[in-house]
Coordinates of C-alpha atoms and ligand atoms in Angstrom, one line a residue:
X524 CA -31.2 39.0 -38.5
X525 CA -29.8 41.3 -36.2
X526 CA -27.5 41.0 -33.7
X527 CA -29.3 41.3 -30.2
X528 CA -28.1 43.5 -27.3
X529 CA -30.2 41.3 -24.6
X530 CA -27.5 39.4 -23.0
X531 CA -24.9 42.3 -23.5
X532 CA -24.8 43.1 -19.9
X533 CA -22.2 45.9 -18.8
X534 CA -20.5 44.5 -15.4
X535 CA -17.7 45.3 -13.8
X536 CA -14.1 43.9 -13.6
X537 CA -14.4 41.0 -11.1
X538 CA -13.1 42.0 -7.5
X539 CA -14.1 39.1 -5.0
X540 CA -14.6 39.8 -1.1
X541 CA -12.0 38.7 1.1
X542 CA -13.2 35.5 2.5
X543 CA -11.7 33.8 5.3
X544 CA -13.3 30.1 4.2
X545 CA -13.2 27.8 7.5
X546 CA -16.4 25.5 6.0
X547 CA -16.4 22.1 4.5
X548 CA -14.3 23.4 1.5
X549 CA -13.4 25.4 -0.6
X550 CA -10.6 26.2 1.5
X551 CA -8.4 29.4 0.8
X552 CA -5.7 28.2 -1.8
X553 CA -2.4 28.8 -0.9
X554 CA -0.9 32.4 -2.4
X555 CA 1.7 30.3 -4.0
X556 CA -0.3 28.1 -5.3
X557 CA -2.6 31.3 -6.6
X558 CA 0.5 32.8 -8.2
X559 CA 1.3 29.4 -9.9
X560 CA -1.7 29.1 -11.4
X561 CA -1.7 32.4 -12.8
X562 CA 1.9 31.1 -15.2
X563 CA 2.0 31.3 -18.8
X564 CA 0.6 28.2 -20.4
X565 CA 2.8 25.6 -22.6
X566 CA 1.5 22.7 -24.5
X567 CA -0.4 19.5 -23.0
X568 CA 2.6 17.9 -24.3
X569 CA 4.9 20.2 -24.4
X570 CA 8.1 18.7 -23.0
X571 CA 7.9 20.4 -19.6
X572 CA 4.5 19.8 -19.2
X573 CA 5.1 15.8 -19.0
X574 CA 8.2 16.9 -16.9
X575 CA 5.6 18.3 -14.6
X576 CA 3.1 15.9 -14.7
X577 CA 6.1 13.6 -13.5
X578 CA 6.9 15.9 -10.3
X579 CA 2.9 15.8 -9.8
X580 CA 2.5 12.4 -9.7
X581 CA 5.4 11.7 -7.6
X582 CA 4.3 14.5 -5.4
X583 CA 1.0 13.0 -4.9
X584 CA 2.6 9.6 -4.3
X585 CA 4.8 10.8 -1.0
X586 CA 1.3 12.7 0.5
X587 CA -0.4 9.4 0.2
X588 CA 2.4 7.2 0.9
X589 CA 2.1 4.8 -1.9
X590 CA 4.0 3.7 -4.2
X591 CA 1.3 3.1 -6.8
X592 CA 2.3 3.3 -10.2
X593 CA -1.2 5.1 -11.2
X594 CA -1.7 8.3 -9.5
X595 CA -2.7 11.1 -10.9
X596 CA -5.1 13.6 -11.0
X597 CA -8.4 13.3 -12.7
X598 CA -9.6 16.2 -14.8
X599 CA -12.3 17.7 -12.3
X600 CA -13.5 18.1 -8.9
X601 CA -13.3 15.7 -6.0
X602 CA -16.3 14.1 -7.1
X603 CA -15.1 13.5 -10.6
X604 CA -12.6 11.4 -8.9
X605 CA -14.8 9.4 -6.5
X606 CA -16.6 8.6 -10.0
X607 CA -13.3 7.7 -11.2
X608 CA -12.4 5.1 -8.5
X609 CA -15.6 3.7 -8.4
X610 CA -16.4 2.9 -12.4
X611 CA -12.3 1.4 -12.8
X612 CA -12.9 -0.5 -9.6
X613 CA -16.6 -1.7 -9.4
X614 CA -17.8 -4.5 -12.3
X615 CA -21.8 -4.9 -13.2
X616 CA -22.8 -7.5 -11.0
X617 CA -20.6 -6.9 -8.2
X618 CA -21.7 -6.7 -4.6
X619 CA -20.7 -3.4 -3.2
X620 CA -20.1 -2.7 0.4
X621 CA -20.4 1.1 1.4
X622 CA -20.2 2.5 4.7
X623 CA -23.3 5.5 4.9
X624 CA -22.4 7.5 8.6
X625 CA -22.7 10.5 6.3
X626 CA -23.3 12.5 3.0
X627 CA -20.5 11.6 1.3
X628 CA -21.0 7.4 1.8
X629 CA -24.4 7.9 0.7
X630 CA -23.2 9.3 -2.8
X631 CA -21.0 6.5 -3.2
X632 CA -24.3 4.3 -3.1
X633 CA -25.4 6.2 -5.7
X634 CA -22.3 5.8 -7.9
X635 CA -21.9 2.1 -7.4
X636 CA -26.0 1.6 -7.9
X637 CA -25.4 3.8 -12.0
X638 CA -22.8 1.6 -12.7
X639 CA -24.7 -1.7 -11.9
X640 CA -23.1 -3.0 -8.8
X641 CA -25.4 -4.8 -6.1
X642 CA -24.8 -2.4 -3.4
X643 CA -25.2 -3.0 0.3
X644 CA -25.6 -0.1 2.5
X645 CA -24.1 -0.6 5.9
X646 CA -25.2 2.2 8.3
X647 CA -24.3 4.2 11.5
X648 CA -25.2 7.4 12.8
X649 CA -23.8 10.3 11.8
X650 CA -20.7 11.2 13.8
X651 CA -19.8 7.7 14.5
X652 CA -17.3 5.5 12.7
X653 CA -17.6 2.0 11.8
X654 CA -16.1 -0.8 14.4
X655 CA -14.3 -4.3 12.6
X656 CA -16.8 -6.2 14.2
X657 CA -19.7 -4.1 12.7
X658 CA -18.0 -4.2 9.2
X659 CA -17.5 -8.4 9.3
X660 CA -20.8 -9.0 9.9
X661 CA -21.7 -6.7 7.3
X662 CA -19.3 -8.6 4.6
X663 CA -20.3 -11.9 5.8
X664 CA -24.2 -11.1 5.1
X665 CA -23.0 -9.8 1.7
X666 CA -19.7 -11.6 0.4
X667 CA -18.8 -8.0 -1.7
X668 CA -16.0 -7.5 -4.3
X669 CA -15.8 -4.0 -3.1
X670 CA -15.7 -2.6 0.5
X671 CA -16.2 1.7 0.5
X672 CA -15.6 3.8 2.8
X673 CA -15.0 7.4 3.9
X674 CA -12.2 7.9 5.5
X675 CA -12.4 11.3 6.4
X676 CA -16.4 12.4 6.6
X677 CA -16.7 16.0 5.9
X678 CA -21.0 15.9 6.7
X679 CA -20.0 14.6 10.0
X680 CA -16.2 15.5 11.1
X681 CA -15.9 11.7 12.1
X682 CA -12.7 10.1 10.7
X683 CA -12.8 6.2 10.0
X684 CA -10.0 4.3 11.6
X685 CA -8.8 1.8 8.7
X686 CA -6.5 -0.5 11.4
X687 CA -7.4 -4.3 10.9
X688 CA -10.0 -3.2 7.4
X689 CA -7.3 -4.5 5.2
X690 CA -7.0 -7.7 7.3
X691 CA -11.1 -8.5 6.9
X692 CA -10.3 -7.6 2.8
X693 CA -7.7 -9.8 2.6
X694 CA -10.1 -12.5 4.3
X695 CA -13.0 -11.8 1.7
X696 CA -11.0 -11.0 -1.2
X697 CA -12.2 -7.9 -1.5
X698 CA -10.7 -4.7 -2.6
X699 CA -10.9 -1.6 0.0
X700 CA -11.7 1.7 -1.5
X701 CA -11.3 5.1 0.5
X702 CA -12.5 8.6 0.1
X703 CA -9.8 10.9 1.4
X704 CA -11.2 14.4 0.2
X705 CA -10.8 16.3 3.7
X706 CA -7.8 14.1 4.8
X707 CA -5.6 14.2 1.8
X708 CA -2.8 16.9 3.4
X709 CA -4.3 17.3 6.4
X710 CA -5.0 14.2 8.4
X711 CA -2.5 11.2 9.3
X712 CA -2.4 8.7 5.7
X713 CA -0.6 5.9 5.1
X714 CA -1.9 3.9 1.9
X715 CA 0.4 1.0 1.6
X716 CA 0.8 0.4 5.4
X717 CA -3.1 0.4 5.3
X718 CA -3.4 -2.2 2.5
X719 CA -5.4 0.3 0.9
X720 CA -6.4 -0.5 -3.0
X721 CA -8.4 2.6 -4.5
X722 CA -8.3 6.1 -3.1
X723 CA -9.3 9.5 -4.1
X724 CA -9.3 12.8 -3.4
X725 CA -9.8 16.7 -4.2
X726 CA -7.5 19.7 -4.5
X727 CA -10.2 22.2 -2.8
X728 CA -9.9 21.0 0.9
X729 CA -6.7 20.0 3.0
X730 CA -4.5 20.9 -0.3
X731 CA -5.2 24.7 -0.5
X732 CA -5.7 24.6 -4.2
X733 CA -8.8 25.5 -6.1
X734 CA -11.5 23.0 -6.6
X735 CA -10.9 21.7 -10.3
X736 CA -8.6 18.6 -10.0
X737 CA -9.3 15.3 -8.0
X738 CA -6.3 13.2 -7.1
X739 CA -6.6 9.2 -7.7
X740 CA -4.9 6.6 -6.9
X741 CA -5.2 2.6 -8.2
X742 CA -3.3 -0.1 -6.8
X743 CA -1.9 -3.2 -8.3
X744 CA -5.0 -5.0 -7.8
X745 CA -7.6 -2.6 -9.1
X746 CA -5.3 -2.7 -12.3
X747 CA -4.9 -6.7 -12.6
X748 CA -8.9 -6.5 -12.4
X749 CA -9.3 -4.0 -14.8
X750 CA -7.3 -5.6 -17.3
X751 CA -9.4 -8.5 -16.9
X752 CA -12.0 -6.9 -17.6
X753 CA -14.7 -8.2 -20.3
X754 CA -16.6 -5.1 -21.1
X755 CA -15.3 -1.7 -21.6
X756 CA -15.3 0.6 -18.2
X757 CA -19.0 2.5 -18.8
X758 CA -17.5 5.8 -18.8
X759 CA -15.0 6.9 -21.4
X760 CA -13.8 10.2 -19.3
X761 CA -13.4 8.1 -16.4
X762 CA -11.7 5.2 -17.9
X763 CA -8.4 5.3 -16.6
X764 CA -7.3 2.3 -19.2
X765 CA -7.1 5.4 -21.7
X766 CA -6.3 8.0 -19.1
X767 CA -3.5 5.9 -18.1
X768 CA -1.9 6.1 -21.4
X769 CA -1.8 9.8 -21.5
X770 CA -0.1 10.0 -17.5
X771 CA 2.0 7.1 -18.4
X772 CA 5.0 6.7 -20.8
X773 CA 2.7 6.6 -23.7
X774 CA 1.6 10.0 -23.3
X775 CA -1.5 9.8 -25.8
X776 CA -4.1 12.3 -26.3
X777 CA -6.9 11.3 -24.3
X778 CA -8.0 15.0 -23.1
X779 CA -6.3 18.0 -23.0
X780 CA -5.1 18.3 -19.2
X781 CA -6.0 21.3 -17.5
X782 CA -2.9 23.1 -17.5
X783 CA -3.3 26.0 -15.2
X784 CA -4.5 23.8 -12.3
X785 CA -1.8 21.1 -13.3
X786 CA 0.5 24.2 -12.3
X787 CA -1.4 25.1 -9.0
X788 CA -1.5 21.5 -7.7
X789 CA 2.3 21.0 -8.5
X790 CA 2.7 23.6 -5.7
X791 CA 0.2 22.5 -3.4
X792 CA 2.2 19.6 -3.5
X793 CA 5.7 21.2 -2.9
X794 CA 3.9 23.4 0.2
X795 CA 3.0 19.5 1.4
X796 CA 7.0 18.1 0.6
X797 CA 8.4 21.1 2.1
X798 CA 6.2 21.2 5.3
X799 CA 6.9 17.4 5.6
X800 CA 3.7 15.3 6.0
X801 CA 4.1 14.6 9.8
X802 CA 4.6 18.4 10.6
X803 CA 1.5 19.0 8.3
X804 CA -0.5 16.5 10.3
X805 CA 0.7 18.2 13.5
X806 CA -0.3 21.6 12.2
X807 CA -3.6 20.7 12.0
X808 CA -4.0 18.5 15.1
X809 CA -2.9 21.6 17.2
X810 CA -5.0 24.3 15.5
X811 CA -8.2 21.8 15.9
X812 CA -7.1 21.6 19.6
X813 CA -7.0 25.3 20.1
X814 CA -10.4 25.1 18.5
X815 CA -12.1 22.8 20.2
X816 CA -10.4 24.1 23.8
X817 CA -11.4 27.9 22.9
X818 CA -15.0 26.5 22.0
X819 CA -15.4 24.4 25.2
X820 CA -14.8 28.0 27.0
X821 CA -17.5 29.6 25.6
X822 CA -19.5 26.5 26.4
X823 CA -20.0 25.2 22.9
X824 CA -19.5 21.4 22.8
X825 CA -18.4 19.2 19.6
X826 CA -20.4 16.4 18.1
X827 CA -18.1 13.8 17.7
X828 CA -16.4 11.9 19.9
X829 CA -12.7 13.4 20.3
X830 CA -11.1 10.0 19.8
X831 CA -12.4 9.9 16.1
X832 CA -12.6 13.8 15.7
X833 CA -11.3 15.0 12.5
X834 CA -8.4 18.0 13.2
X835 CA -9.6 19.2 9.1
X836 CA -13.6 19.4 10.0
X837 CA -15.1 20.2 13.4
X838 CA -18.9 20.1 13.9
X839 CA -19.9 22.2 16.8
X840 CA -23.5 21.7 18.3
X841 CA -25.8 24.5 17.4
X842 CA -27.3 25.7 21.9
X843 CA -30.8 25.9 21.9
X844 CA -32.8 28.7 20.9
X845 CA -29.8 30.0 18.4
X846 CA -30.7 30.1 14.4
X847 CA -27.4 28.5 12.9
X848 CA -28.5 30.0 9.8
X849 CA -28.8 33.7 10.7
X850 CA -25.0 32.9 12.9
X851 CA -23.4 31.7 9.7
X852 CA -24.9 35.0 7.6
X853 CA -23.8 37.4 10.0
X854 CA -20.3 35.7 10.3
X855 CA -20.0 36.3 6.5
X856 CA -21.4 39.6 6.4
X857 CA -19.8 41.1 9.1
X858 CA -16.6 39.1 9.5
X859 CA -15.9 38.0 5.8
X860 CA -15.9 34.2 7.4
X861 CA -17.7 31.5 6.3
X862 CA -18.7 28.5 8.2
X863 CA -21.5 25.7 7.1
X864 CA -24.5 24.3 8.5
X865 CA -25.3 20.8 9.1
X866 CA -26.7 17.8 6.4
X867 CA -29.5 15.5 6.6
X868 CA -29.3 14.0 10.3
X869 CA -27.1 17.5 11.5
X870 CA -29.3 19.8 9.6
X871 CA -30.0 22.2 11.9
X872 CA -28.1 21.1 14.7
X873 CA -24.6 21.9 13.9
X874 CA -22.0 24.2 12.1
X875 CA -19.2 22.8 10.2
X876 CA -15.6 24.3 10.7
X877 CA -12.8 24.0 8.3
X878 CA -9.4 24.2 9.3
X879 CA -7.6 22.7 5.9
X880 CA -4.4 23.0 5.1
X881 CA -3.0 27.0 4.6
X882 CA -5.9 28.3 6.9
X883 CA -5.4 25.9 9.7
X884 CA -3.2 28.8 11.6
X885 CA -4.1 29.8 15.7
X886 CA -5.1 33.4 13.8
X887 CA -7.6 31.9 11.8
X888 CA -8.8 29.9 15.1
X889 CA -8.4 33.2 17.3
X890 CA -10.5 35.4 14.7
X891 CA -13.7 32.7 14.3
X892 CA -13.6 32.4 17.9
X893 CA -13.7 35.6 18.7
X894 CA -16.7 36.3 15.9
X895 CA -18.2 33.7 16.6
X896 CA -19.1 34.9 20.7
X897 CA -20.0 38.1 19.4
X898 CA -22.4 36.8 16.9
X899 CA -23.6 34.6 19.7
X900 CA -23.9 37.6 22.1
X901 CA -26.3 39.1 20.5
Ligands
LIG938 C1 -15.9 17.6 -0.9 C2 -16.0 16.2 -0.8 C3 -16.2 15.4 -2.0 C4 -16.6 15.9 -3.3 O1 -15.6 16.8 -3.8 P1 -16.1 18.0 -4.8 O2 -14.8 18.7 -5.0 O3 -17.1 18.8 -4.1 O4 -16.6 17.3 -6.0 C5 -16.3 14.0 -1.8 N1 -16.0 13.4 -0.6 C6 -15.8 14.2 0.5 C7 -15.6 13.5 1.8 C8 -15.8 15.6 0.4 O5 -15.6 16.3 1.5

């Protein structure tokens, strides 16, 4: 047989367009972070490789303010780690409360439901966040082992205030499980003080890192349970009973890290020690402002309630008559800026704006603004 040409394409050296990306995420990484990924690569256990995965771990620990002995970051994207959480968390048989006021809720049904937990949707529009009396009731009707929900919604830019949740848990022995994916480095967390027992996150939003690692961390109750476990956790990637042996002092071979992006999240997480987490969270609470004040002036108006309003994700309310769609193309054919459209209840009827961690600057805010009501012009 011979060898066949058909797939031999000729193409060119890759040279990306300069995107400015203010959507849901990916966010621009960090040039730091860039450059650090682009370092030689050592060994998986190469002596400074575990001295790194030390400083990463530790790293991660101050920007979620816990002191959680397992914390690391899972081997692919945010959603990866959401899987992780849920499959060393949630037991067959379980009864799983999730909150669904968005996308990202909805997919945690649908993690819980593969892995054989009785789940229990509890609902709310999109754009709102759940109240303690709402999410009583809800436990009371369904007595769960589990209570999810998502802290910071990206589908909706609502953020879910967790004051009194741990409380209610505590009540109905039940462990409290957050997605943090768009507040991780962006928006104000505080783990411990929160009583807060599983939470995950990716390196492609608020940490200005590629998407390719998803940080997760397990507290001391999530690991008593899943050493009492009876059956083996149903997904051997995921299973952070082996995992743990390779980020702890055991350092076994589970899977071969991914260096590289080991490398670019050790910086993301330096930008994040070095900024200081309340100056961090300040950074973006101010561009948001200048966001939402410059978009009230050209008469746009936001979709969630500012009290809840997350500084990392802004949806703005499409005005009548305008095609989101053709907006967002132009923005990234003329401008090099990309913004999203709404999901499922928003389709249509909003854009989403990112502002995560290295592009939440007022120049990023000034240029979108400024594209944005000549696009609209039109
Ligand atoms: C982006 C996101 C995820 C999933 O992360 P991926 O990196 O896309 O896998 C999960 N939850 C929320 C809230 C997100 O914004």
């Amino acid at each position: 047989m011979p060898v066949s040409d058909k797939h031999r394409i000729q193409t060119r050296e890759l040279d990306t367009p300069p995107r400015l990306l203010l959507g849901p995420g990916p966010s621009n990484a960090h040039p730091r972070v860039l450059r650090a990924l682009s370092n030689r690569q050592v060994g998986h256990l190469d002596p400074a490789f575990i001295e790194l995965m030390n400083e990463v771990q530790t790293l991660l620990r101050y920007a979620w303010q816990t002191d959680n002995q397992v914390t690391i970051p899972v081997s692919g994207t945010g959603s990866a780690a959401m899987e992780a959480a849920v499959v060393n968390t949630v037991q067959p048989g379980d009864s799983v409360l999730v909150g669904c006021n968005g996308y990202f809720g909805e997919r945690m049904v649908d993690m819980a439901s593969r892995y054989g937990a009785n789940v229990t949707r509890m609902e709310a529009p999109w754009g709102t966040a759940f109240d303690l009396e709402t999410i009583r009731a809800n436990m009371e009707a369904c007595r769960p082992q589990v209570l999810g929900l998502v802290h910071a919604e990206t589908s909706t830019g609502a953020r879910q205030p967790l004051d009194g949740v741990r409380e209610l848990c505590d009540e109905f022995d039940c462990l409290l499980l957050i997605d943090t994916v768009t507040s991780l480095g962006g928006v104000e967390l505080l783990l411990d003080e929160w009583g807060v027992d599983a939470a995950y996150s990716g390196t492609q939003k608020c940490l200005s890192c590629p998407p390719g690692l998803g940080p997760l961390t397990l507290g001391s109750r999530v690991i008593e349970r899943l050493n009492q476990r009876t059956t083996k956790v149903p997904n051997w990637y995921l299973d952070m009973s082996l995992v743990g042996k390779y980020w702890g002092s055991e350092r076994t071979y589970h899977h071969t890290a991914p260096i590289n992006m080991n490398y670019a999240l050790r910086e993301a997480l330096r930008l994040i020690a070095e900024e200081g987490l309340e100056a961090r969270w300040e950074r973006h609470r101010r561009n948001a402002q200048l966001l939402w004040d410059g978009l009230a002036e050209m008469g746009l108006s936001c979709h969630v309630d500012a009290s809840i309003r997350l500084p990392s994700l802004t949806t703005v309310r499409v005005p009548d008559g305008v095609d989101p769609g053709a907006v967002s193309r132009t923005l990234l054919s003329e401008y090099n800026i990309e913004i999203a459209g709404g999901l499922g209840e928003l389709a249509g009827k909003v854009w989403r704006v990112g502002l995560m961690g290295f592009n939440s600057r007022p120049e990023n805010v000034t240029l979108l603004l400024a594209a944005l009501k000549d696009v609209l012009n039109r």
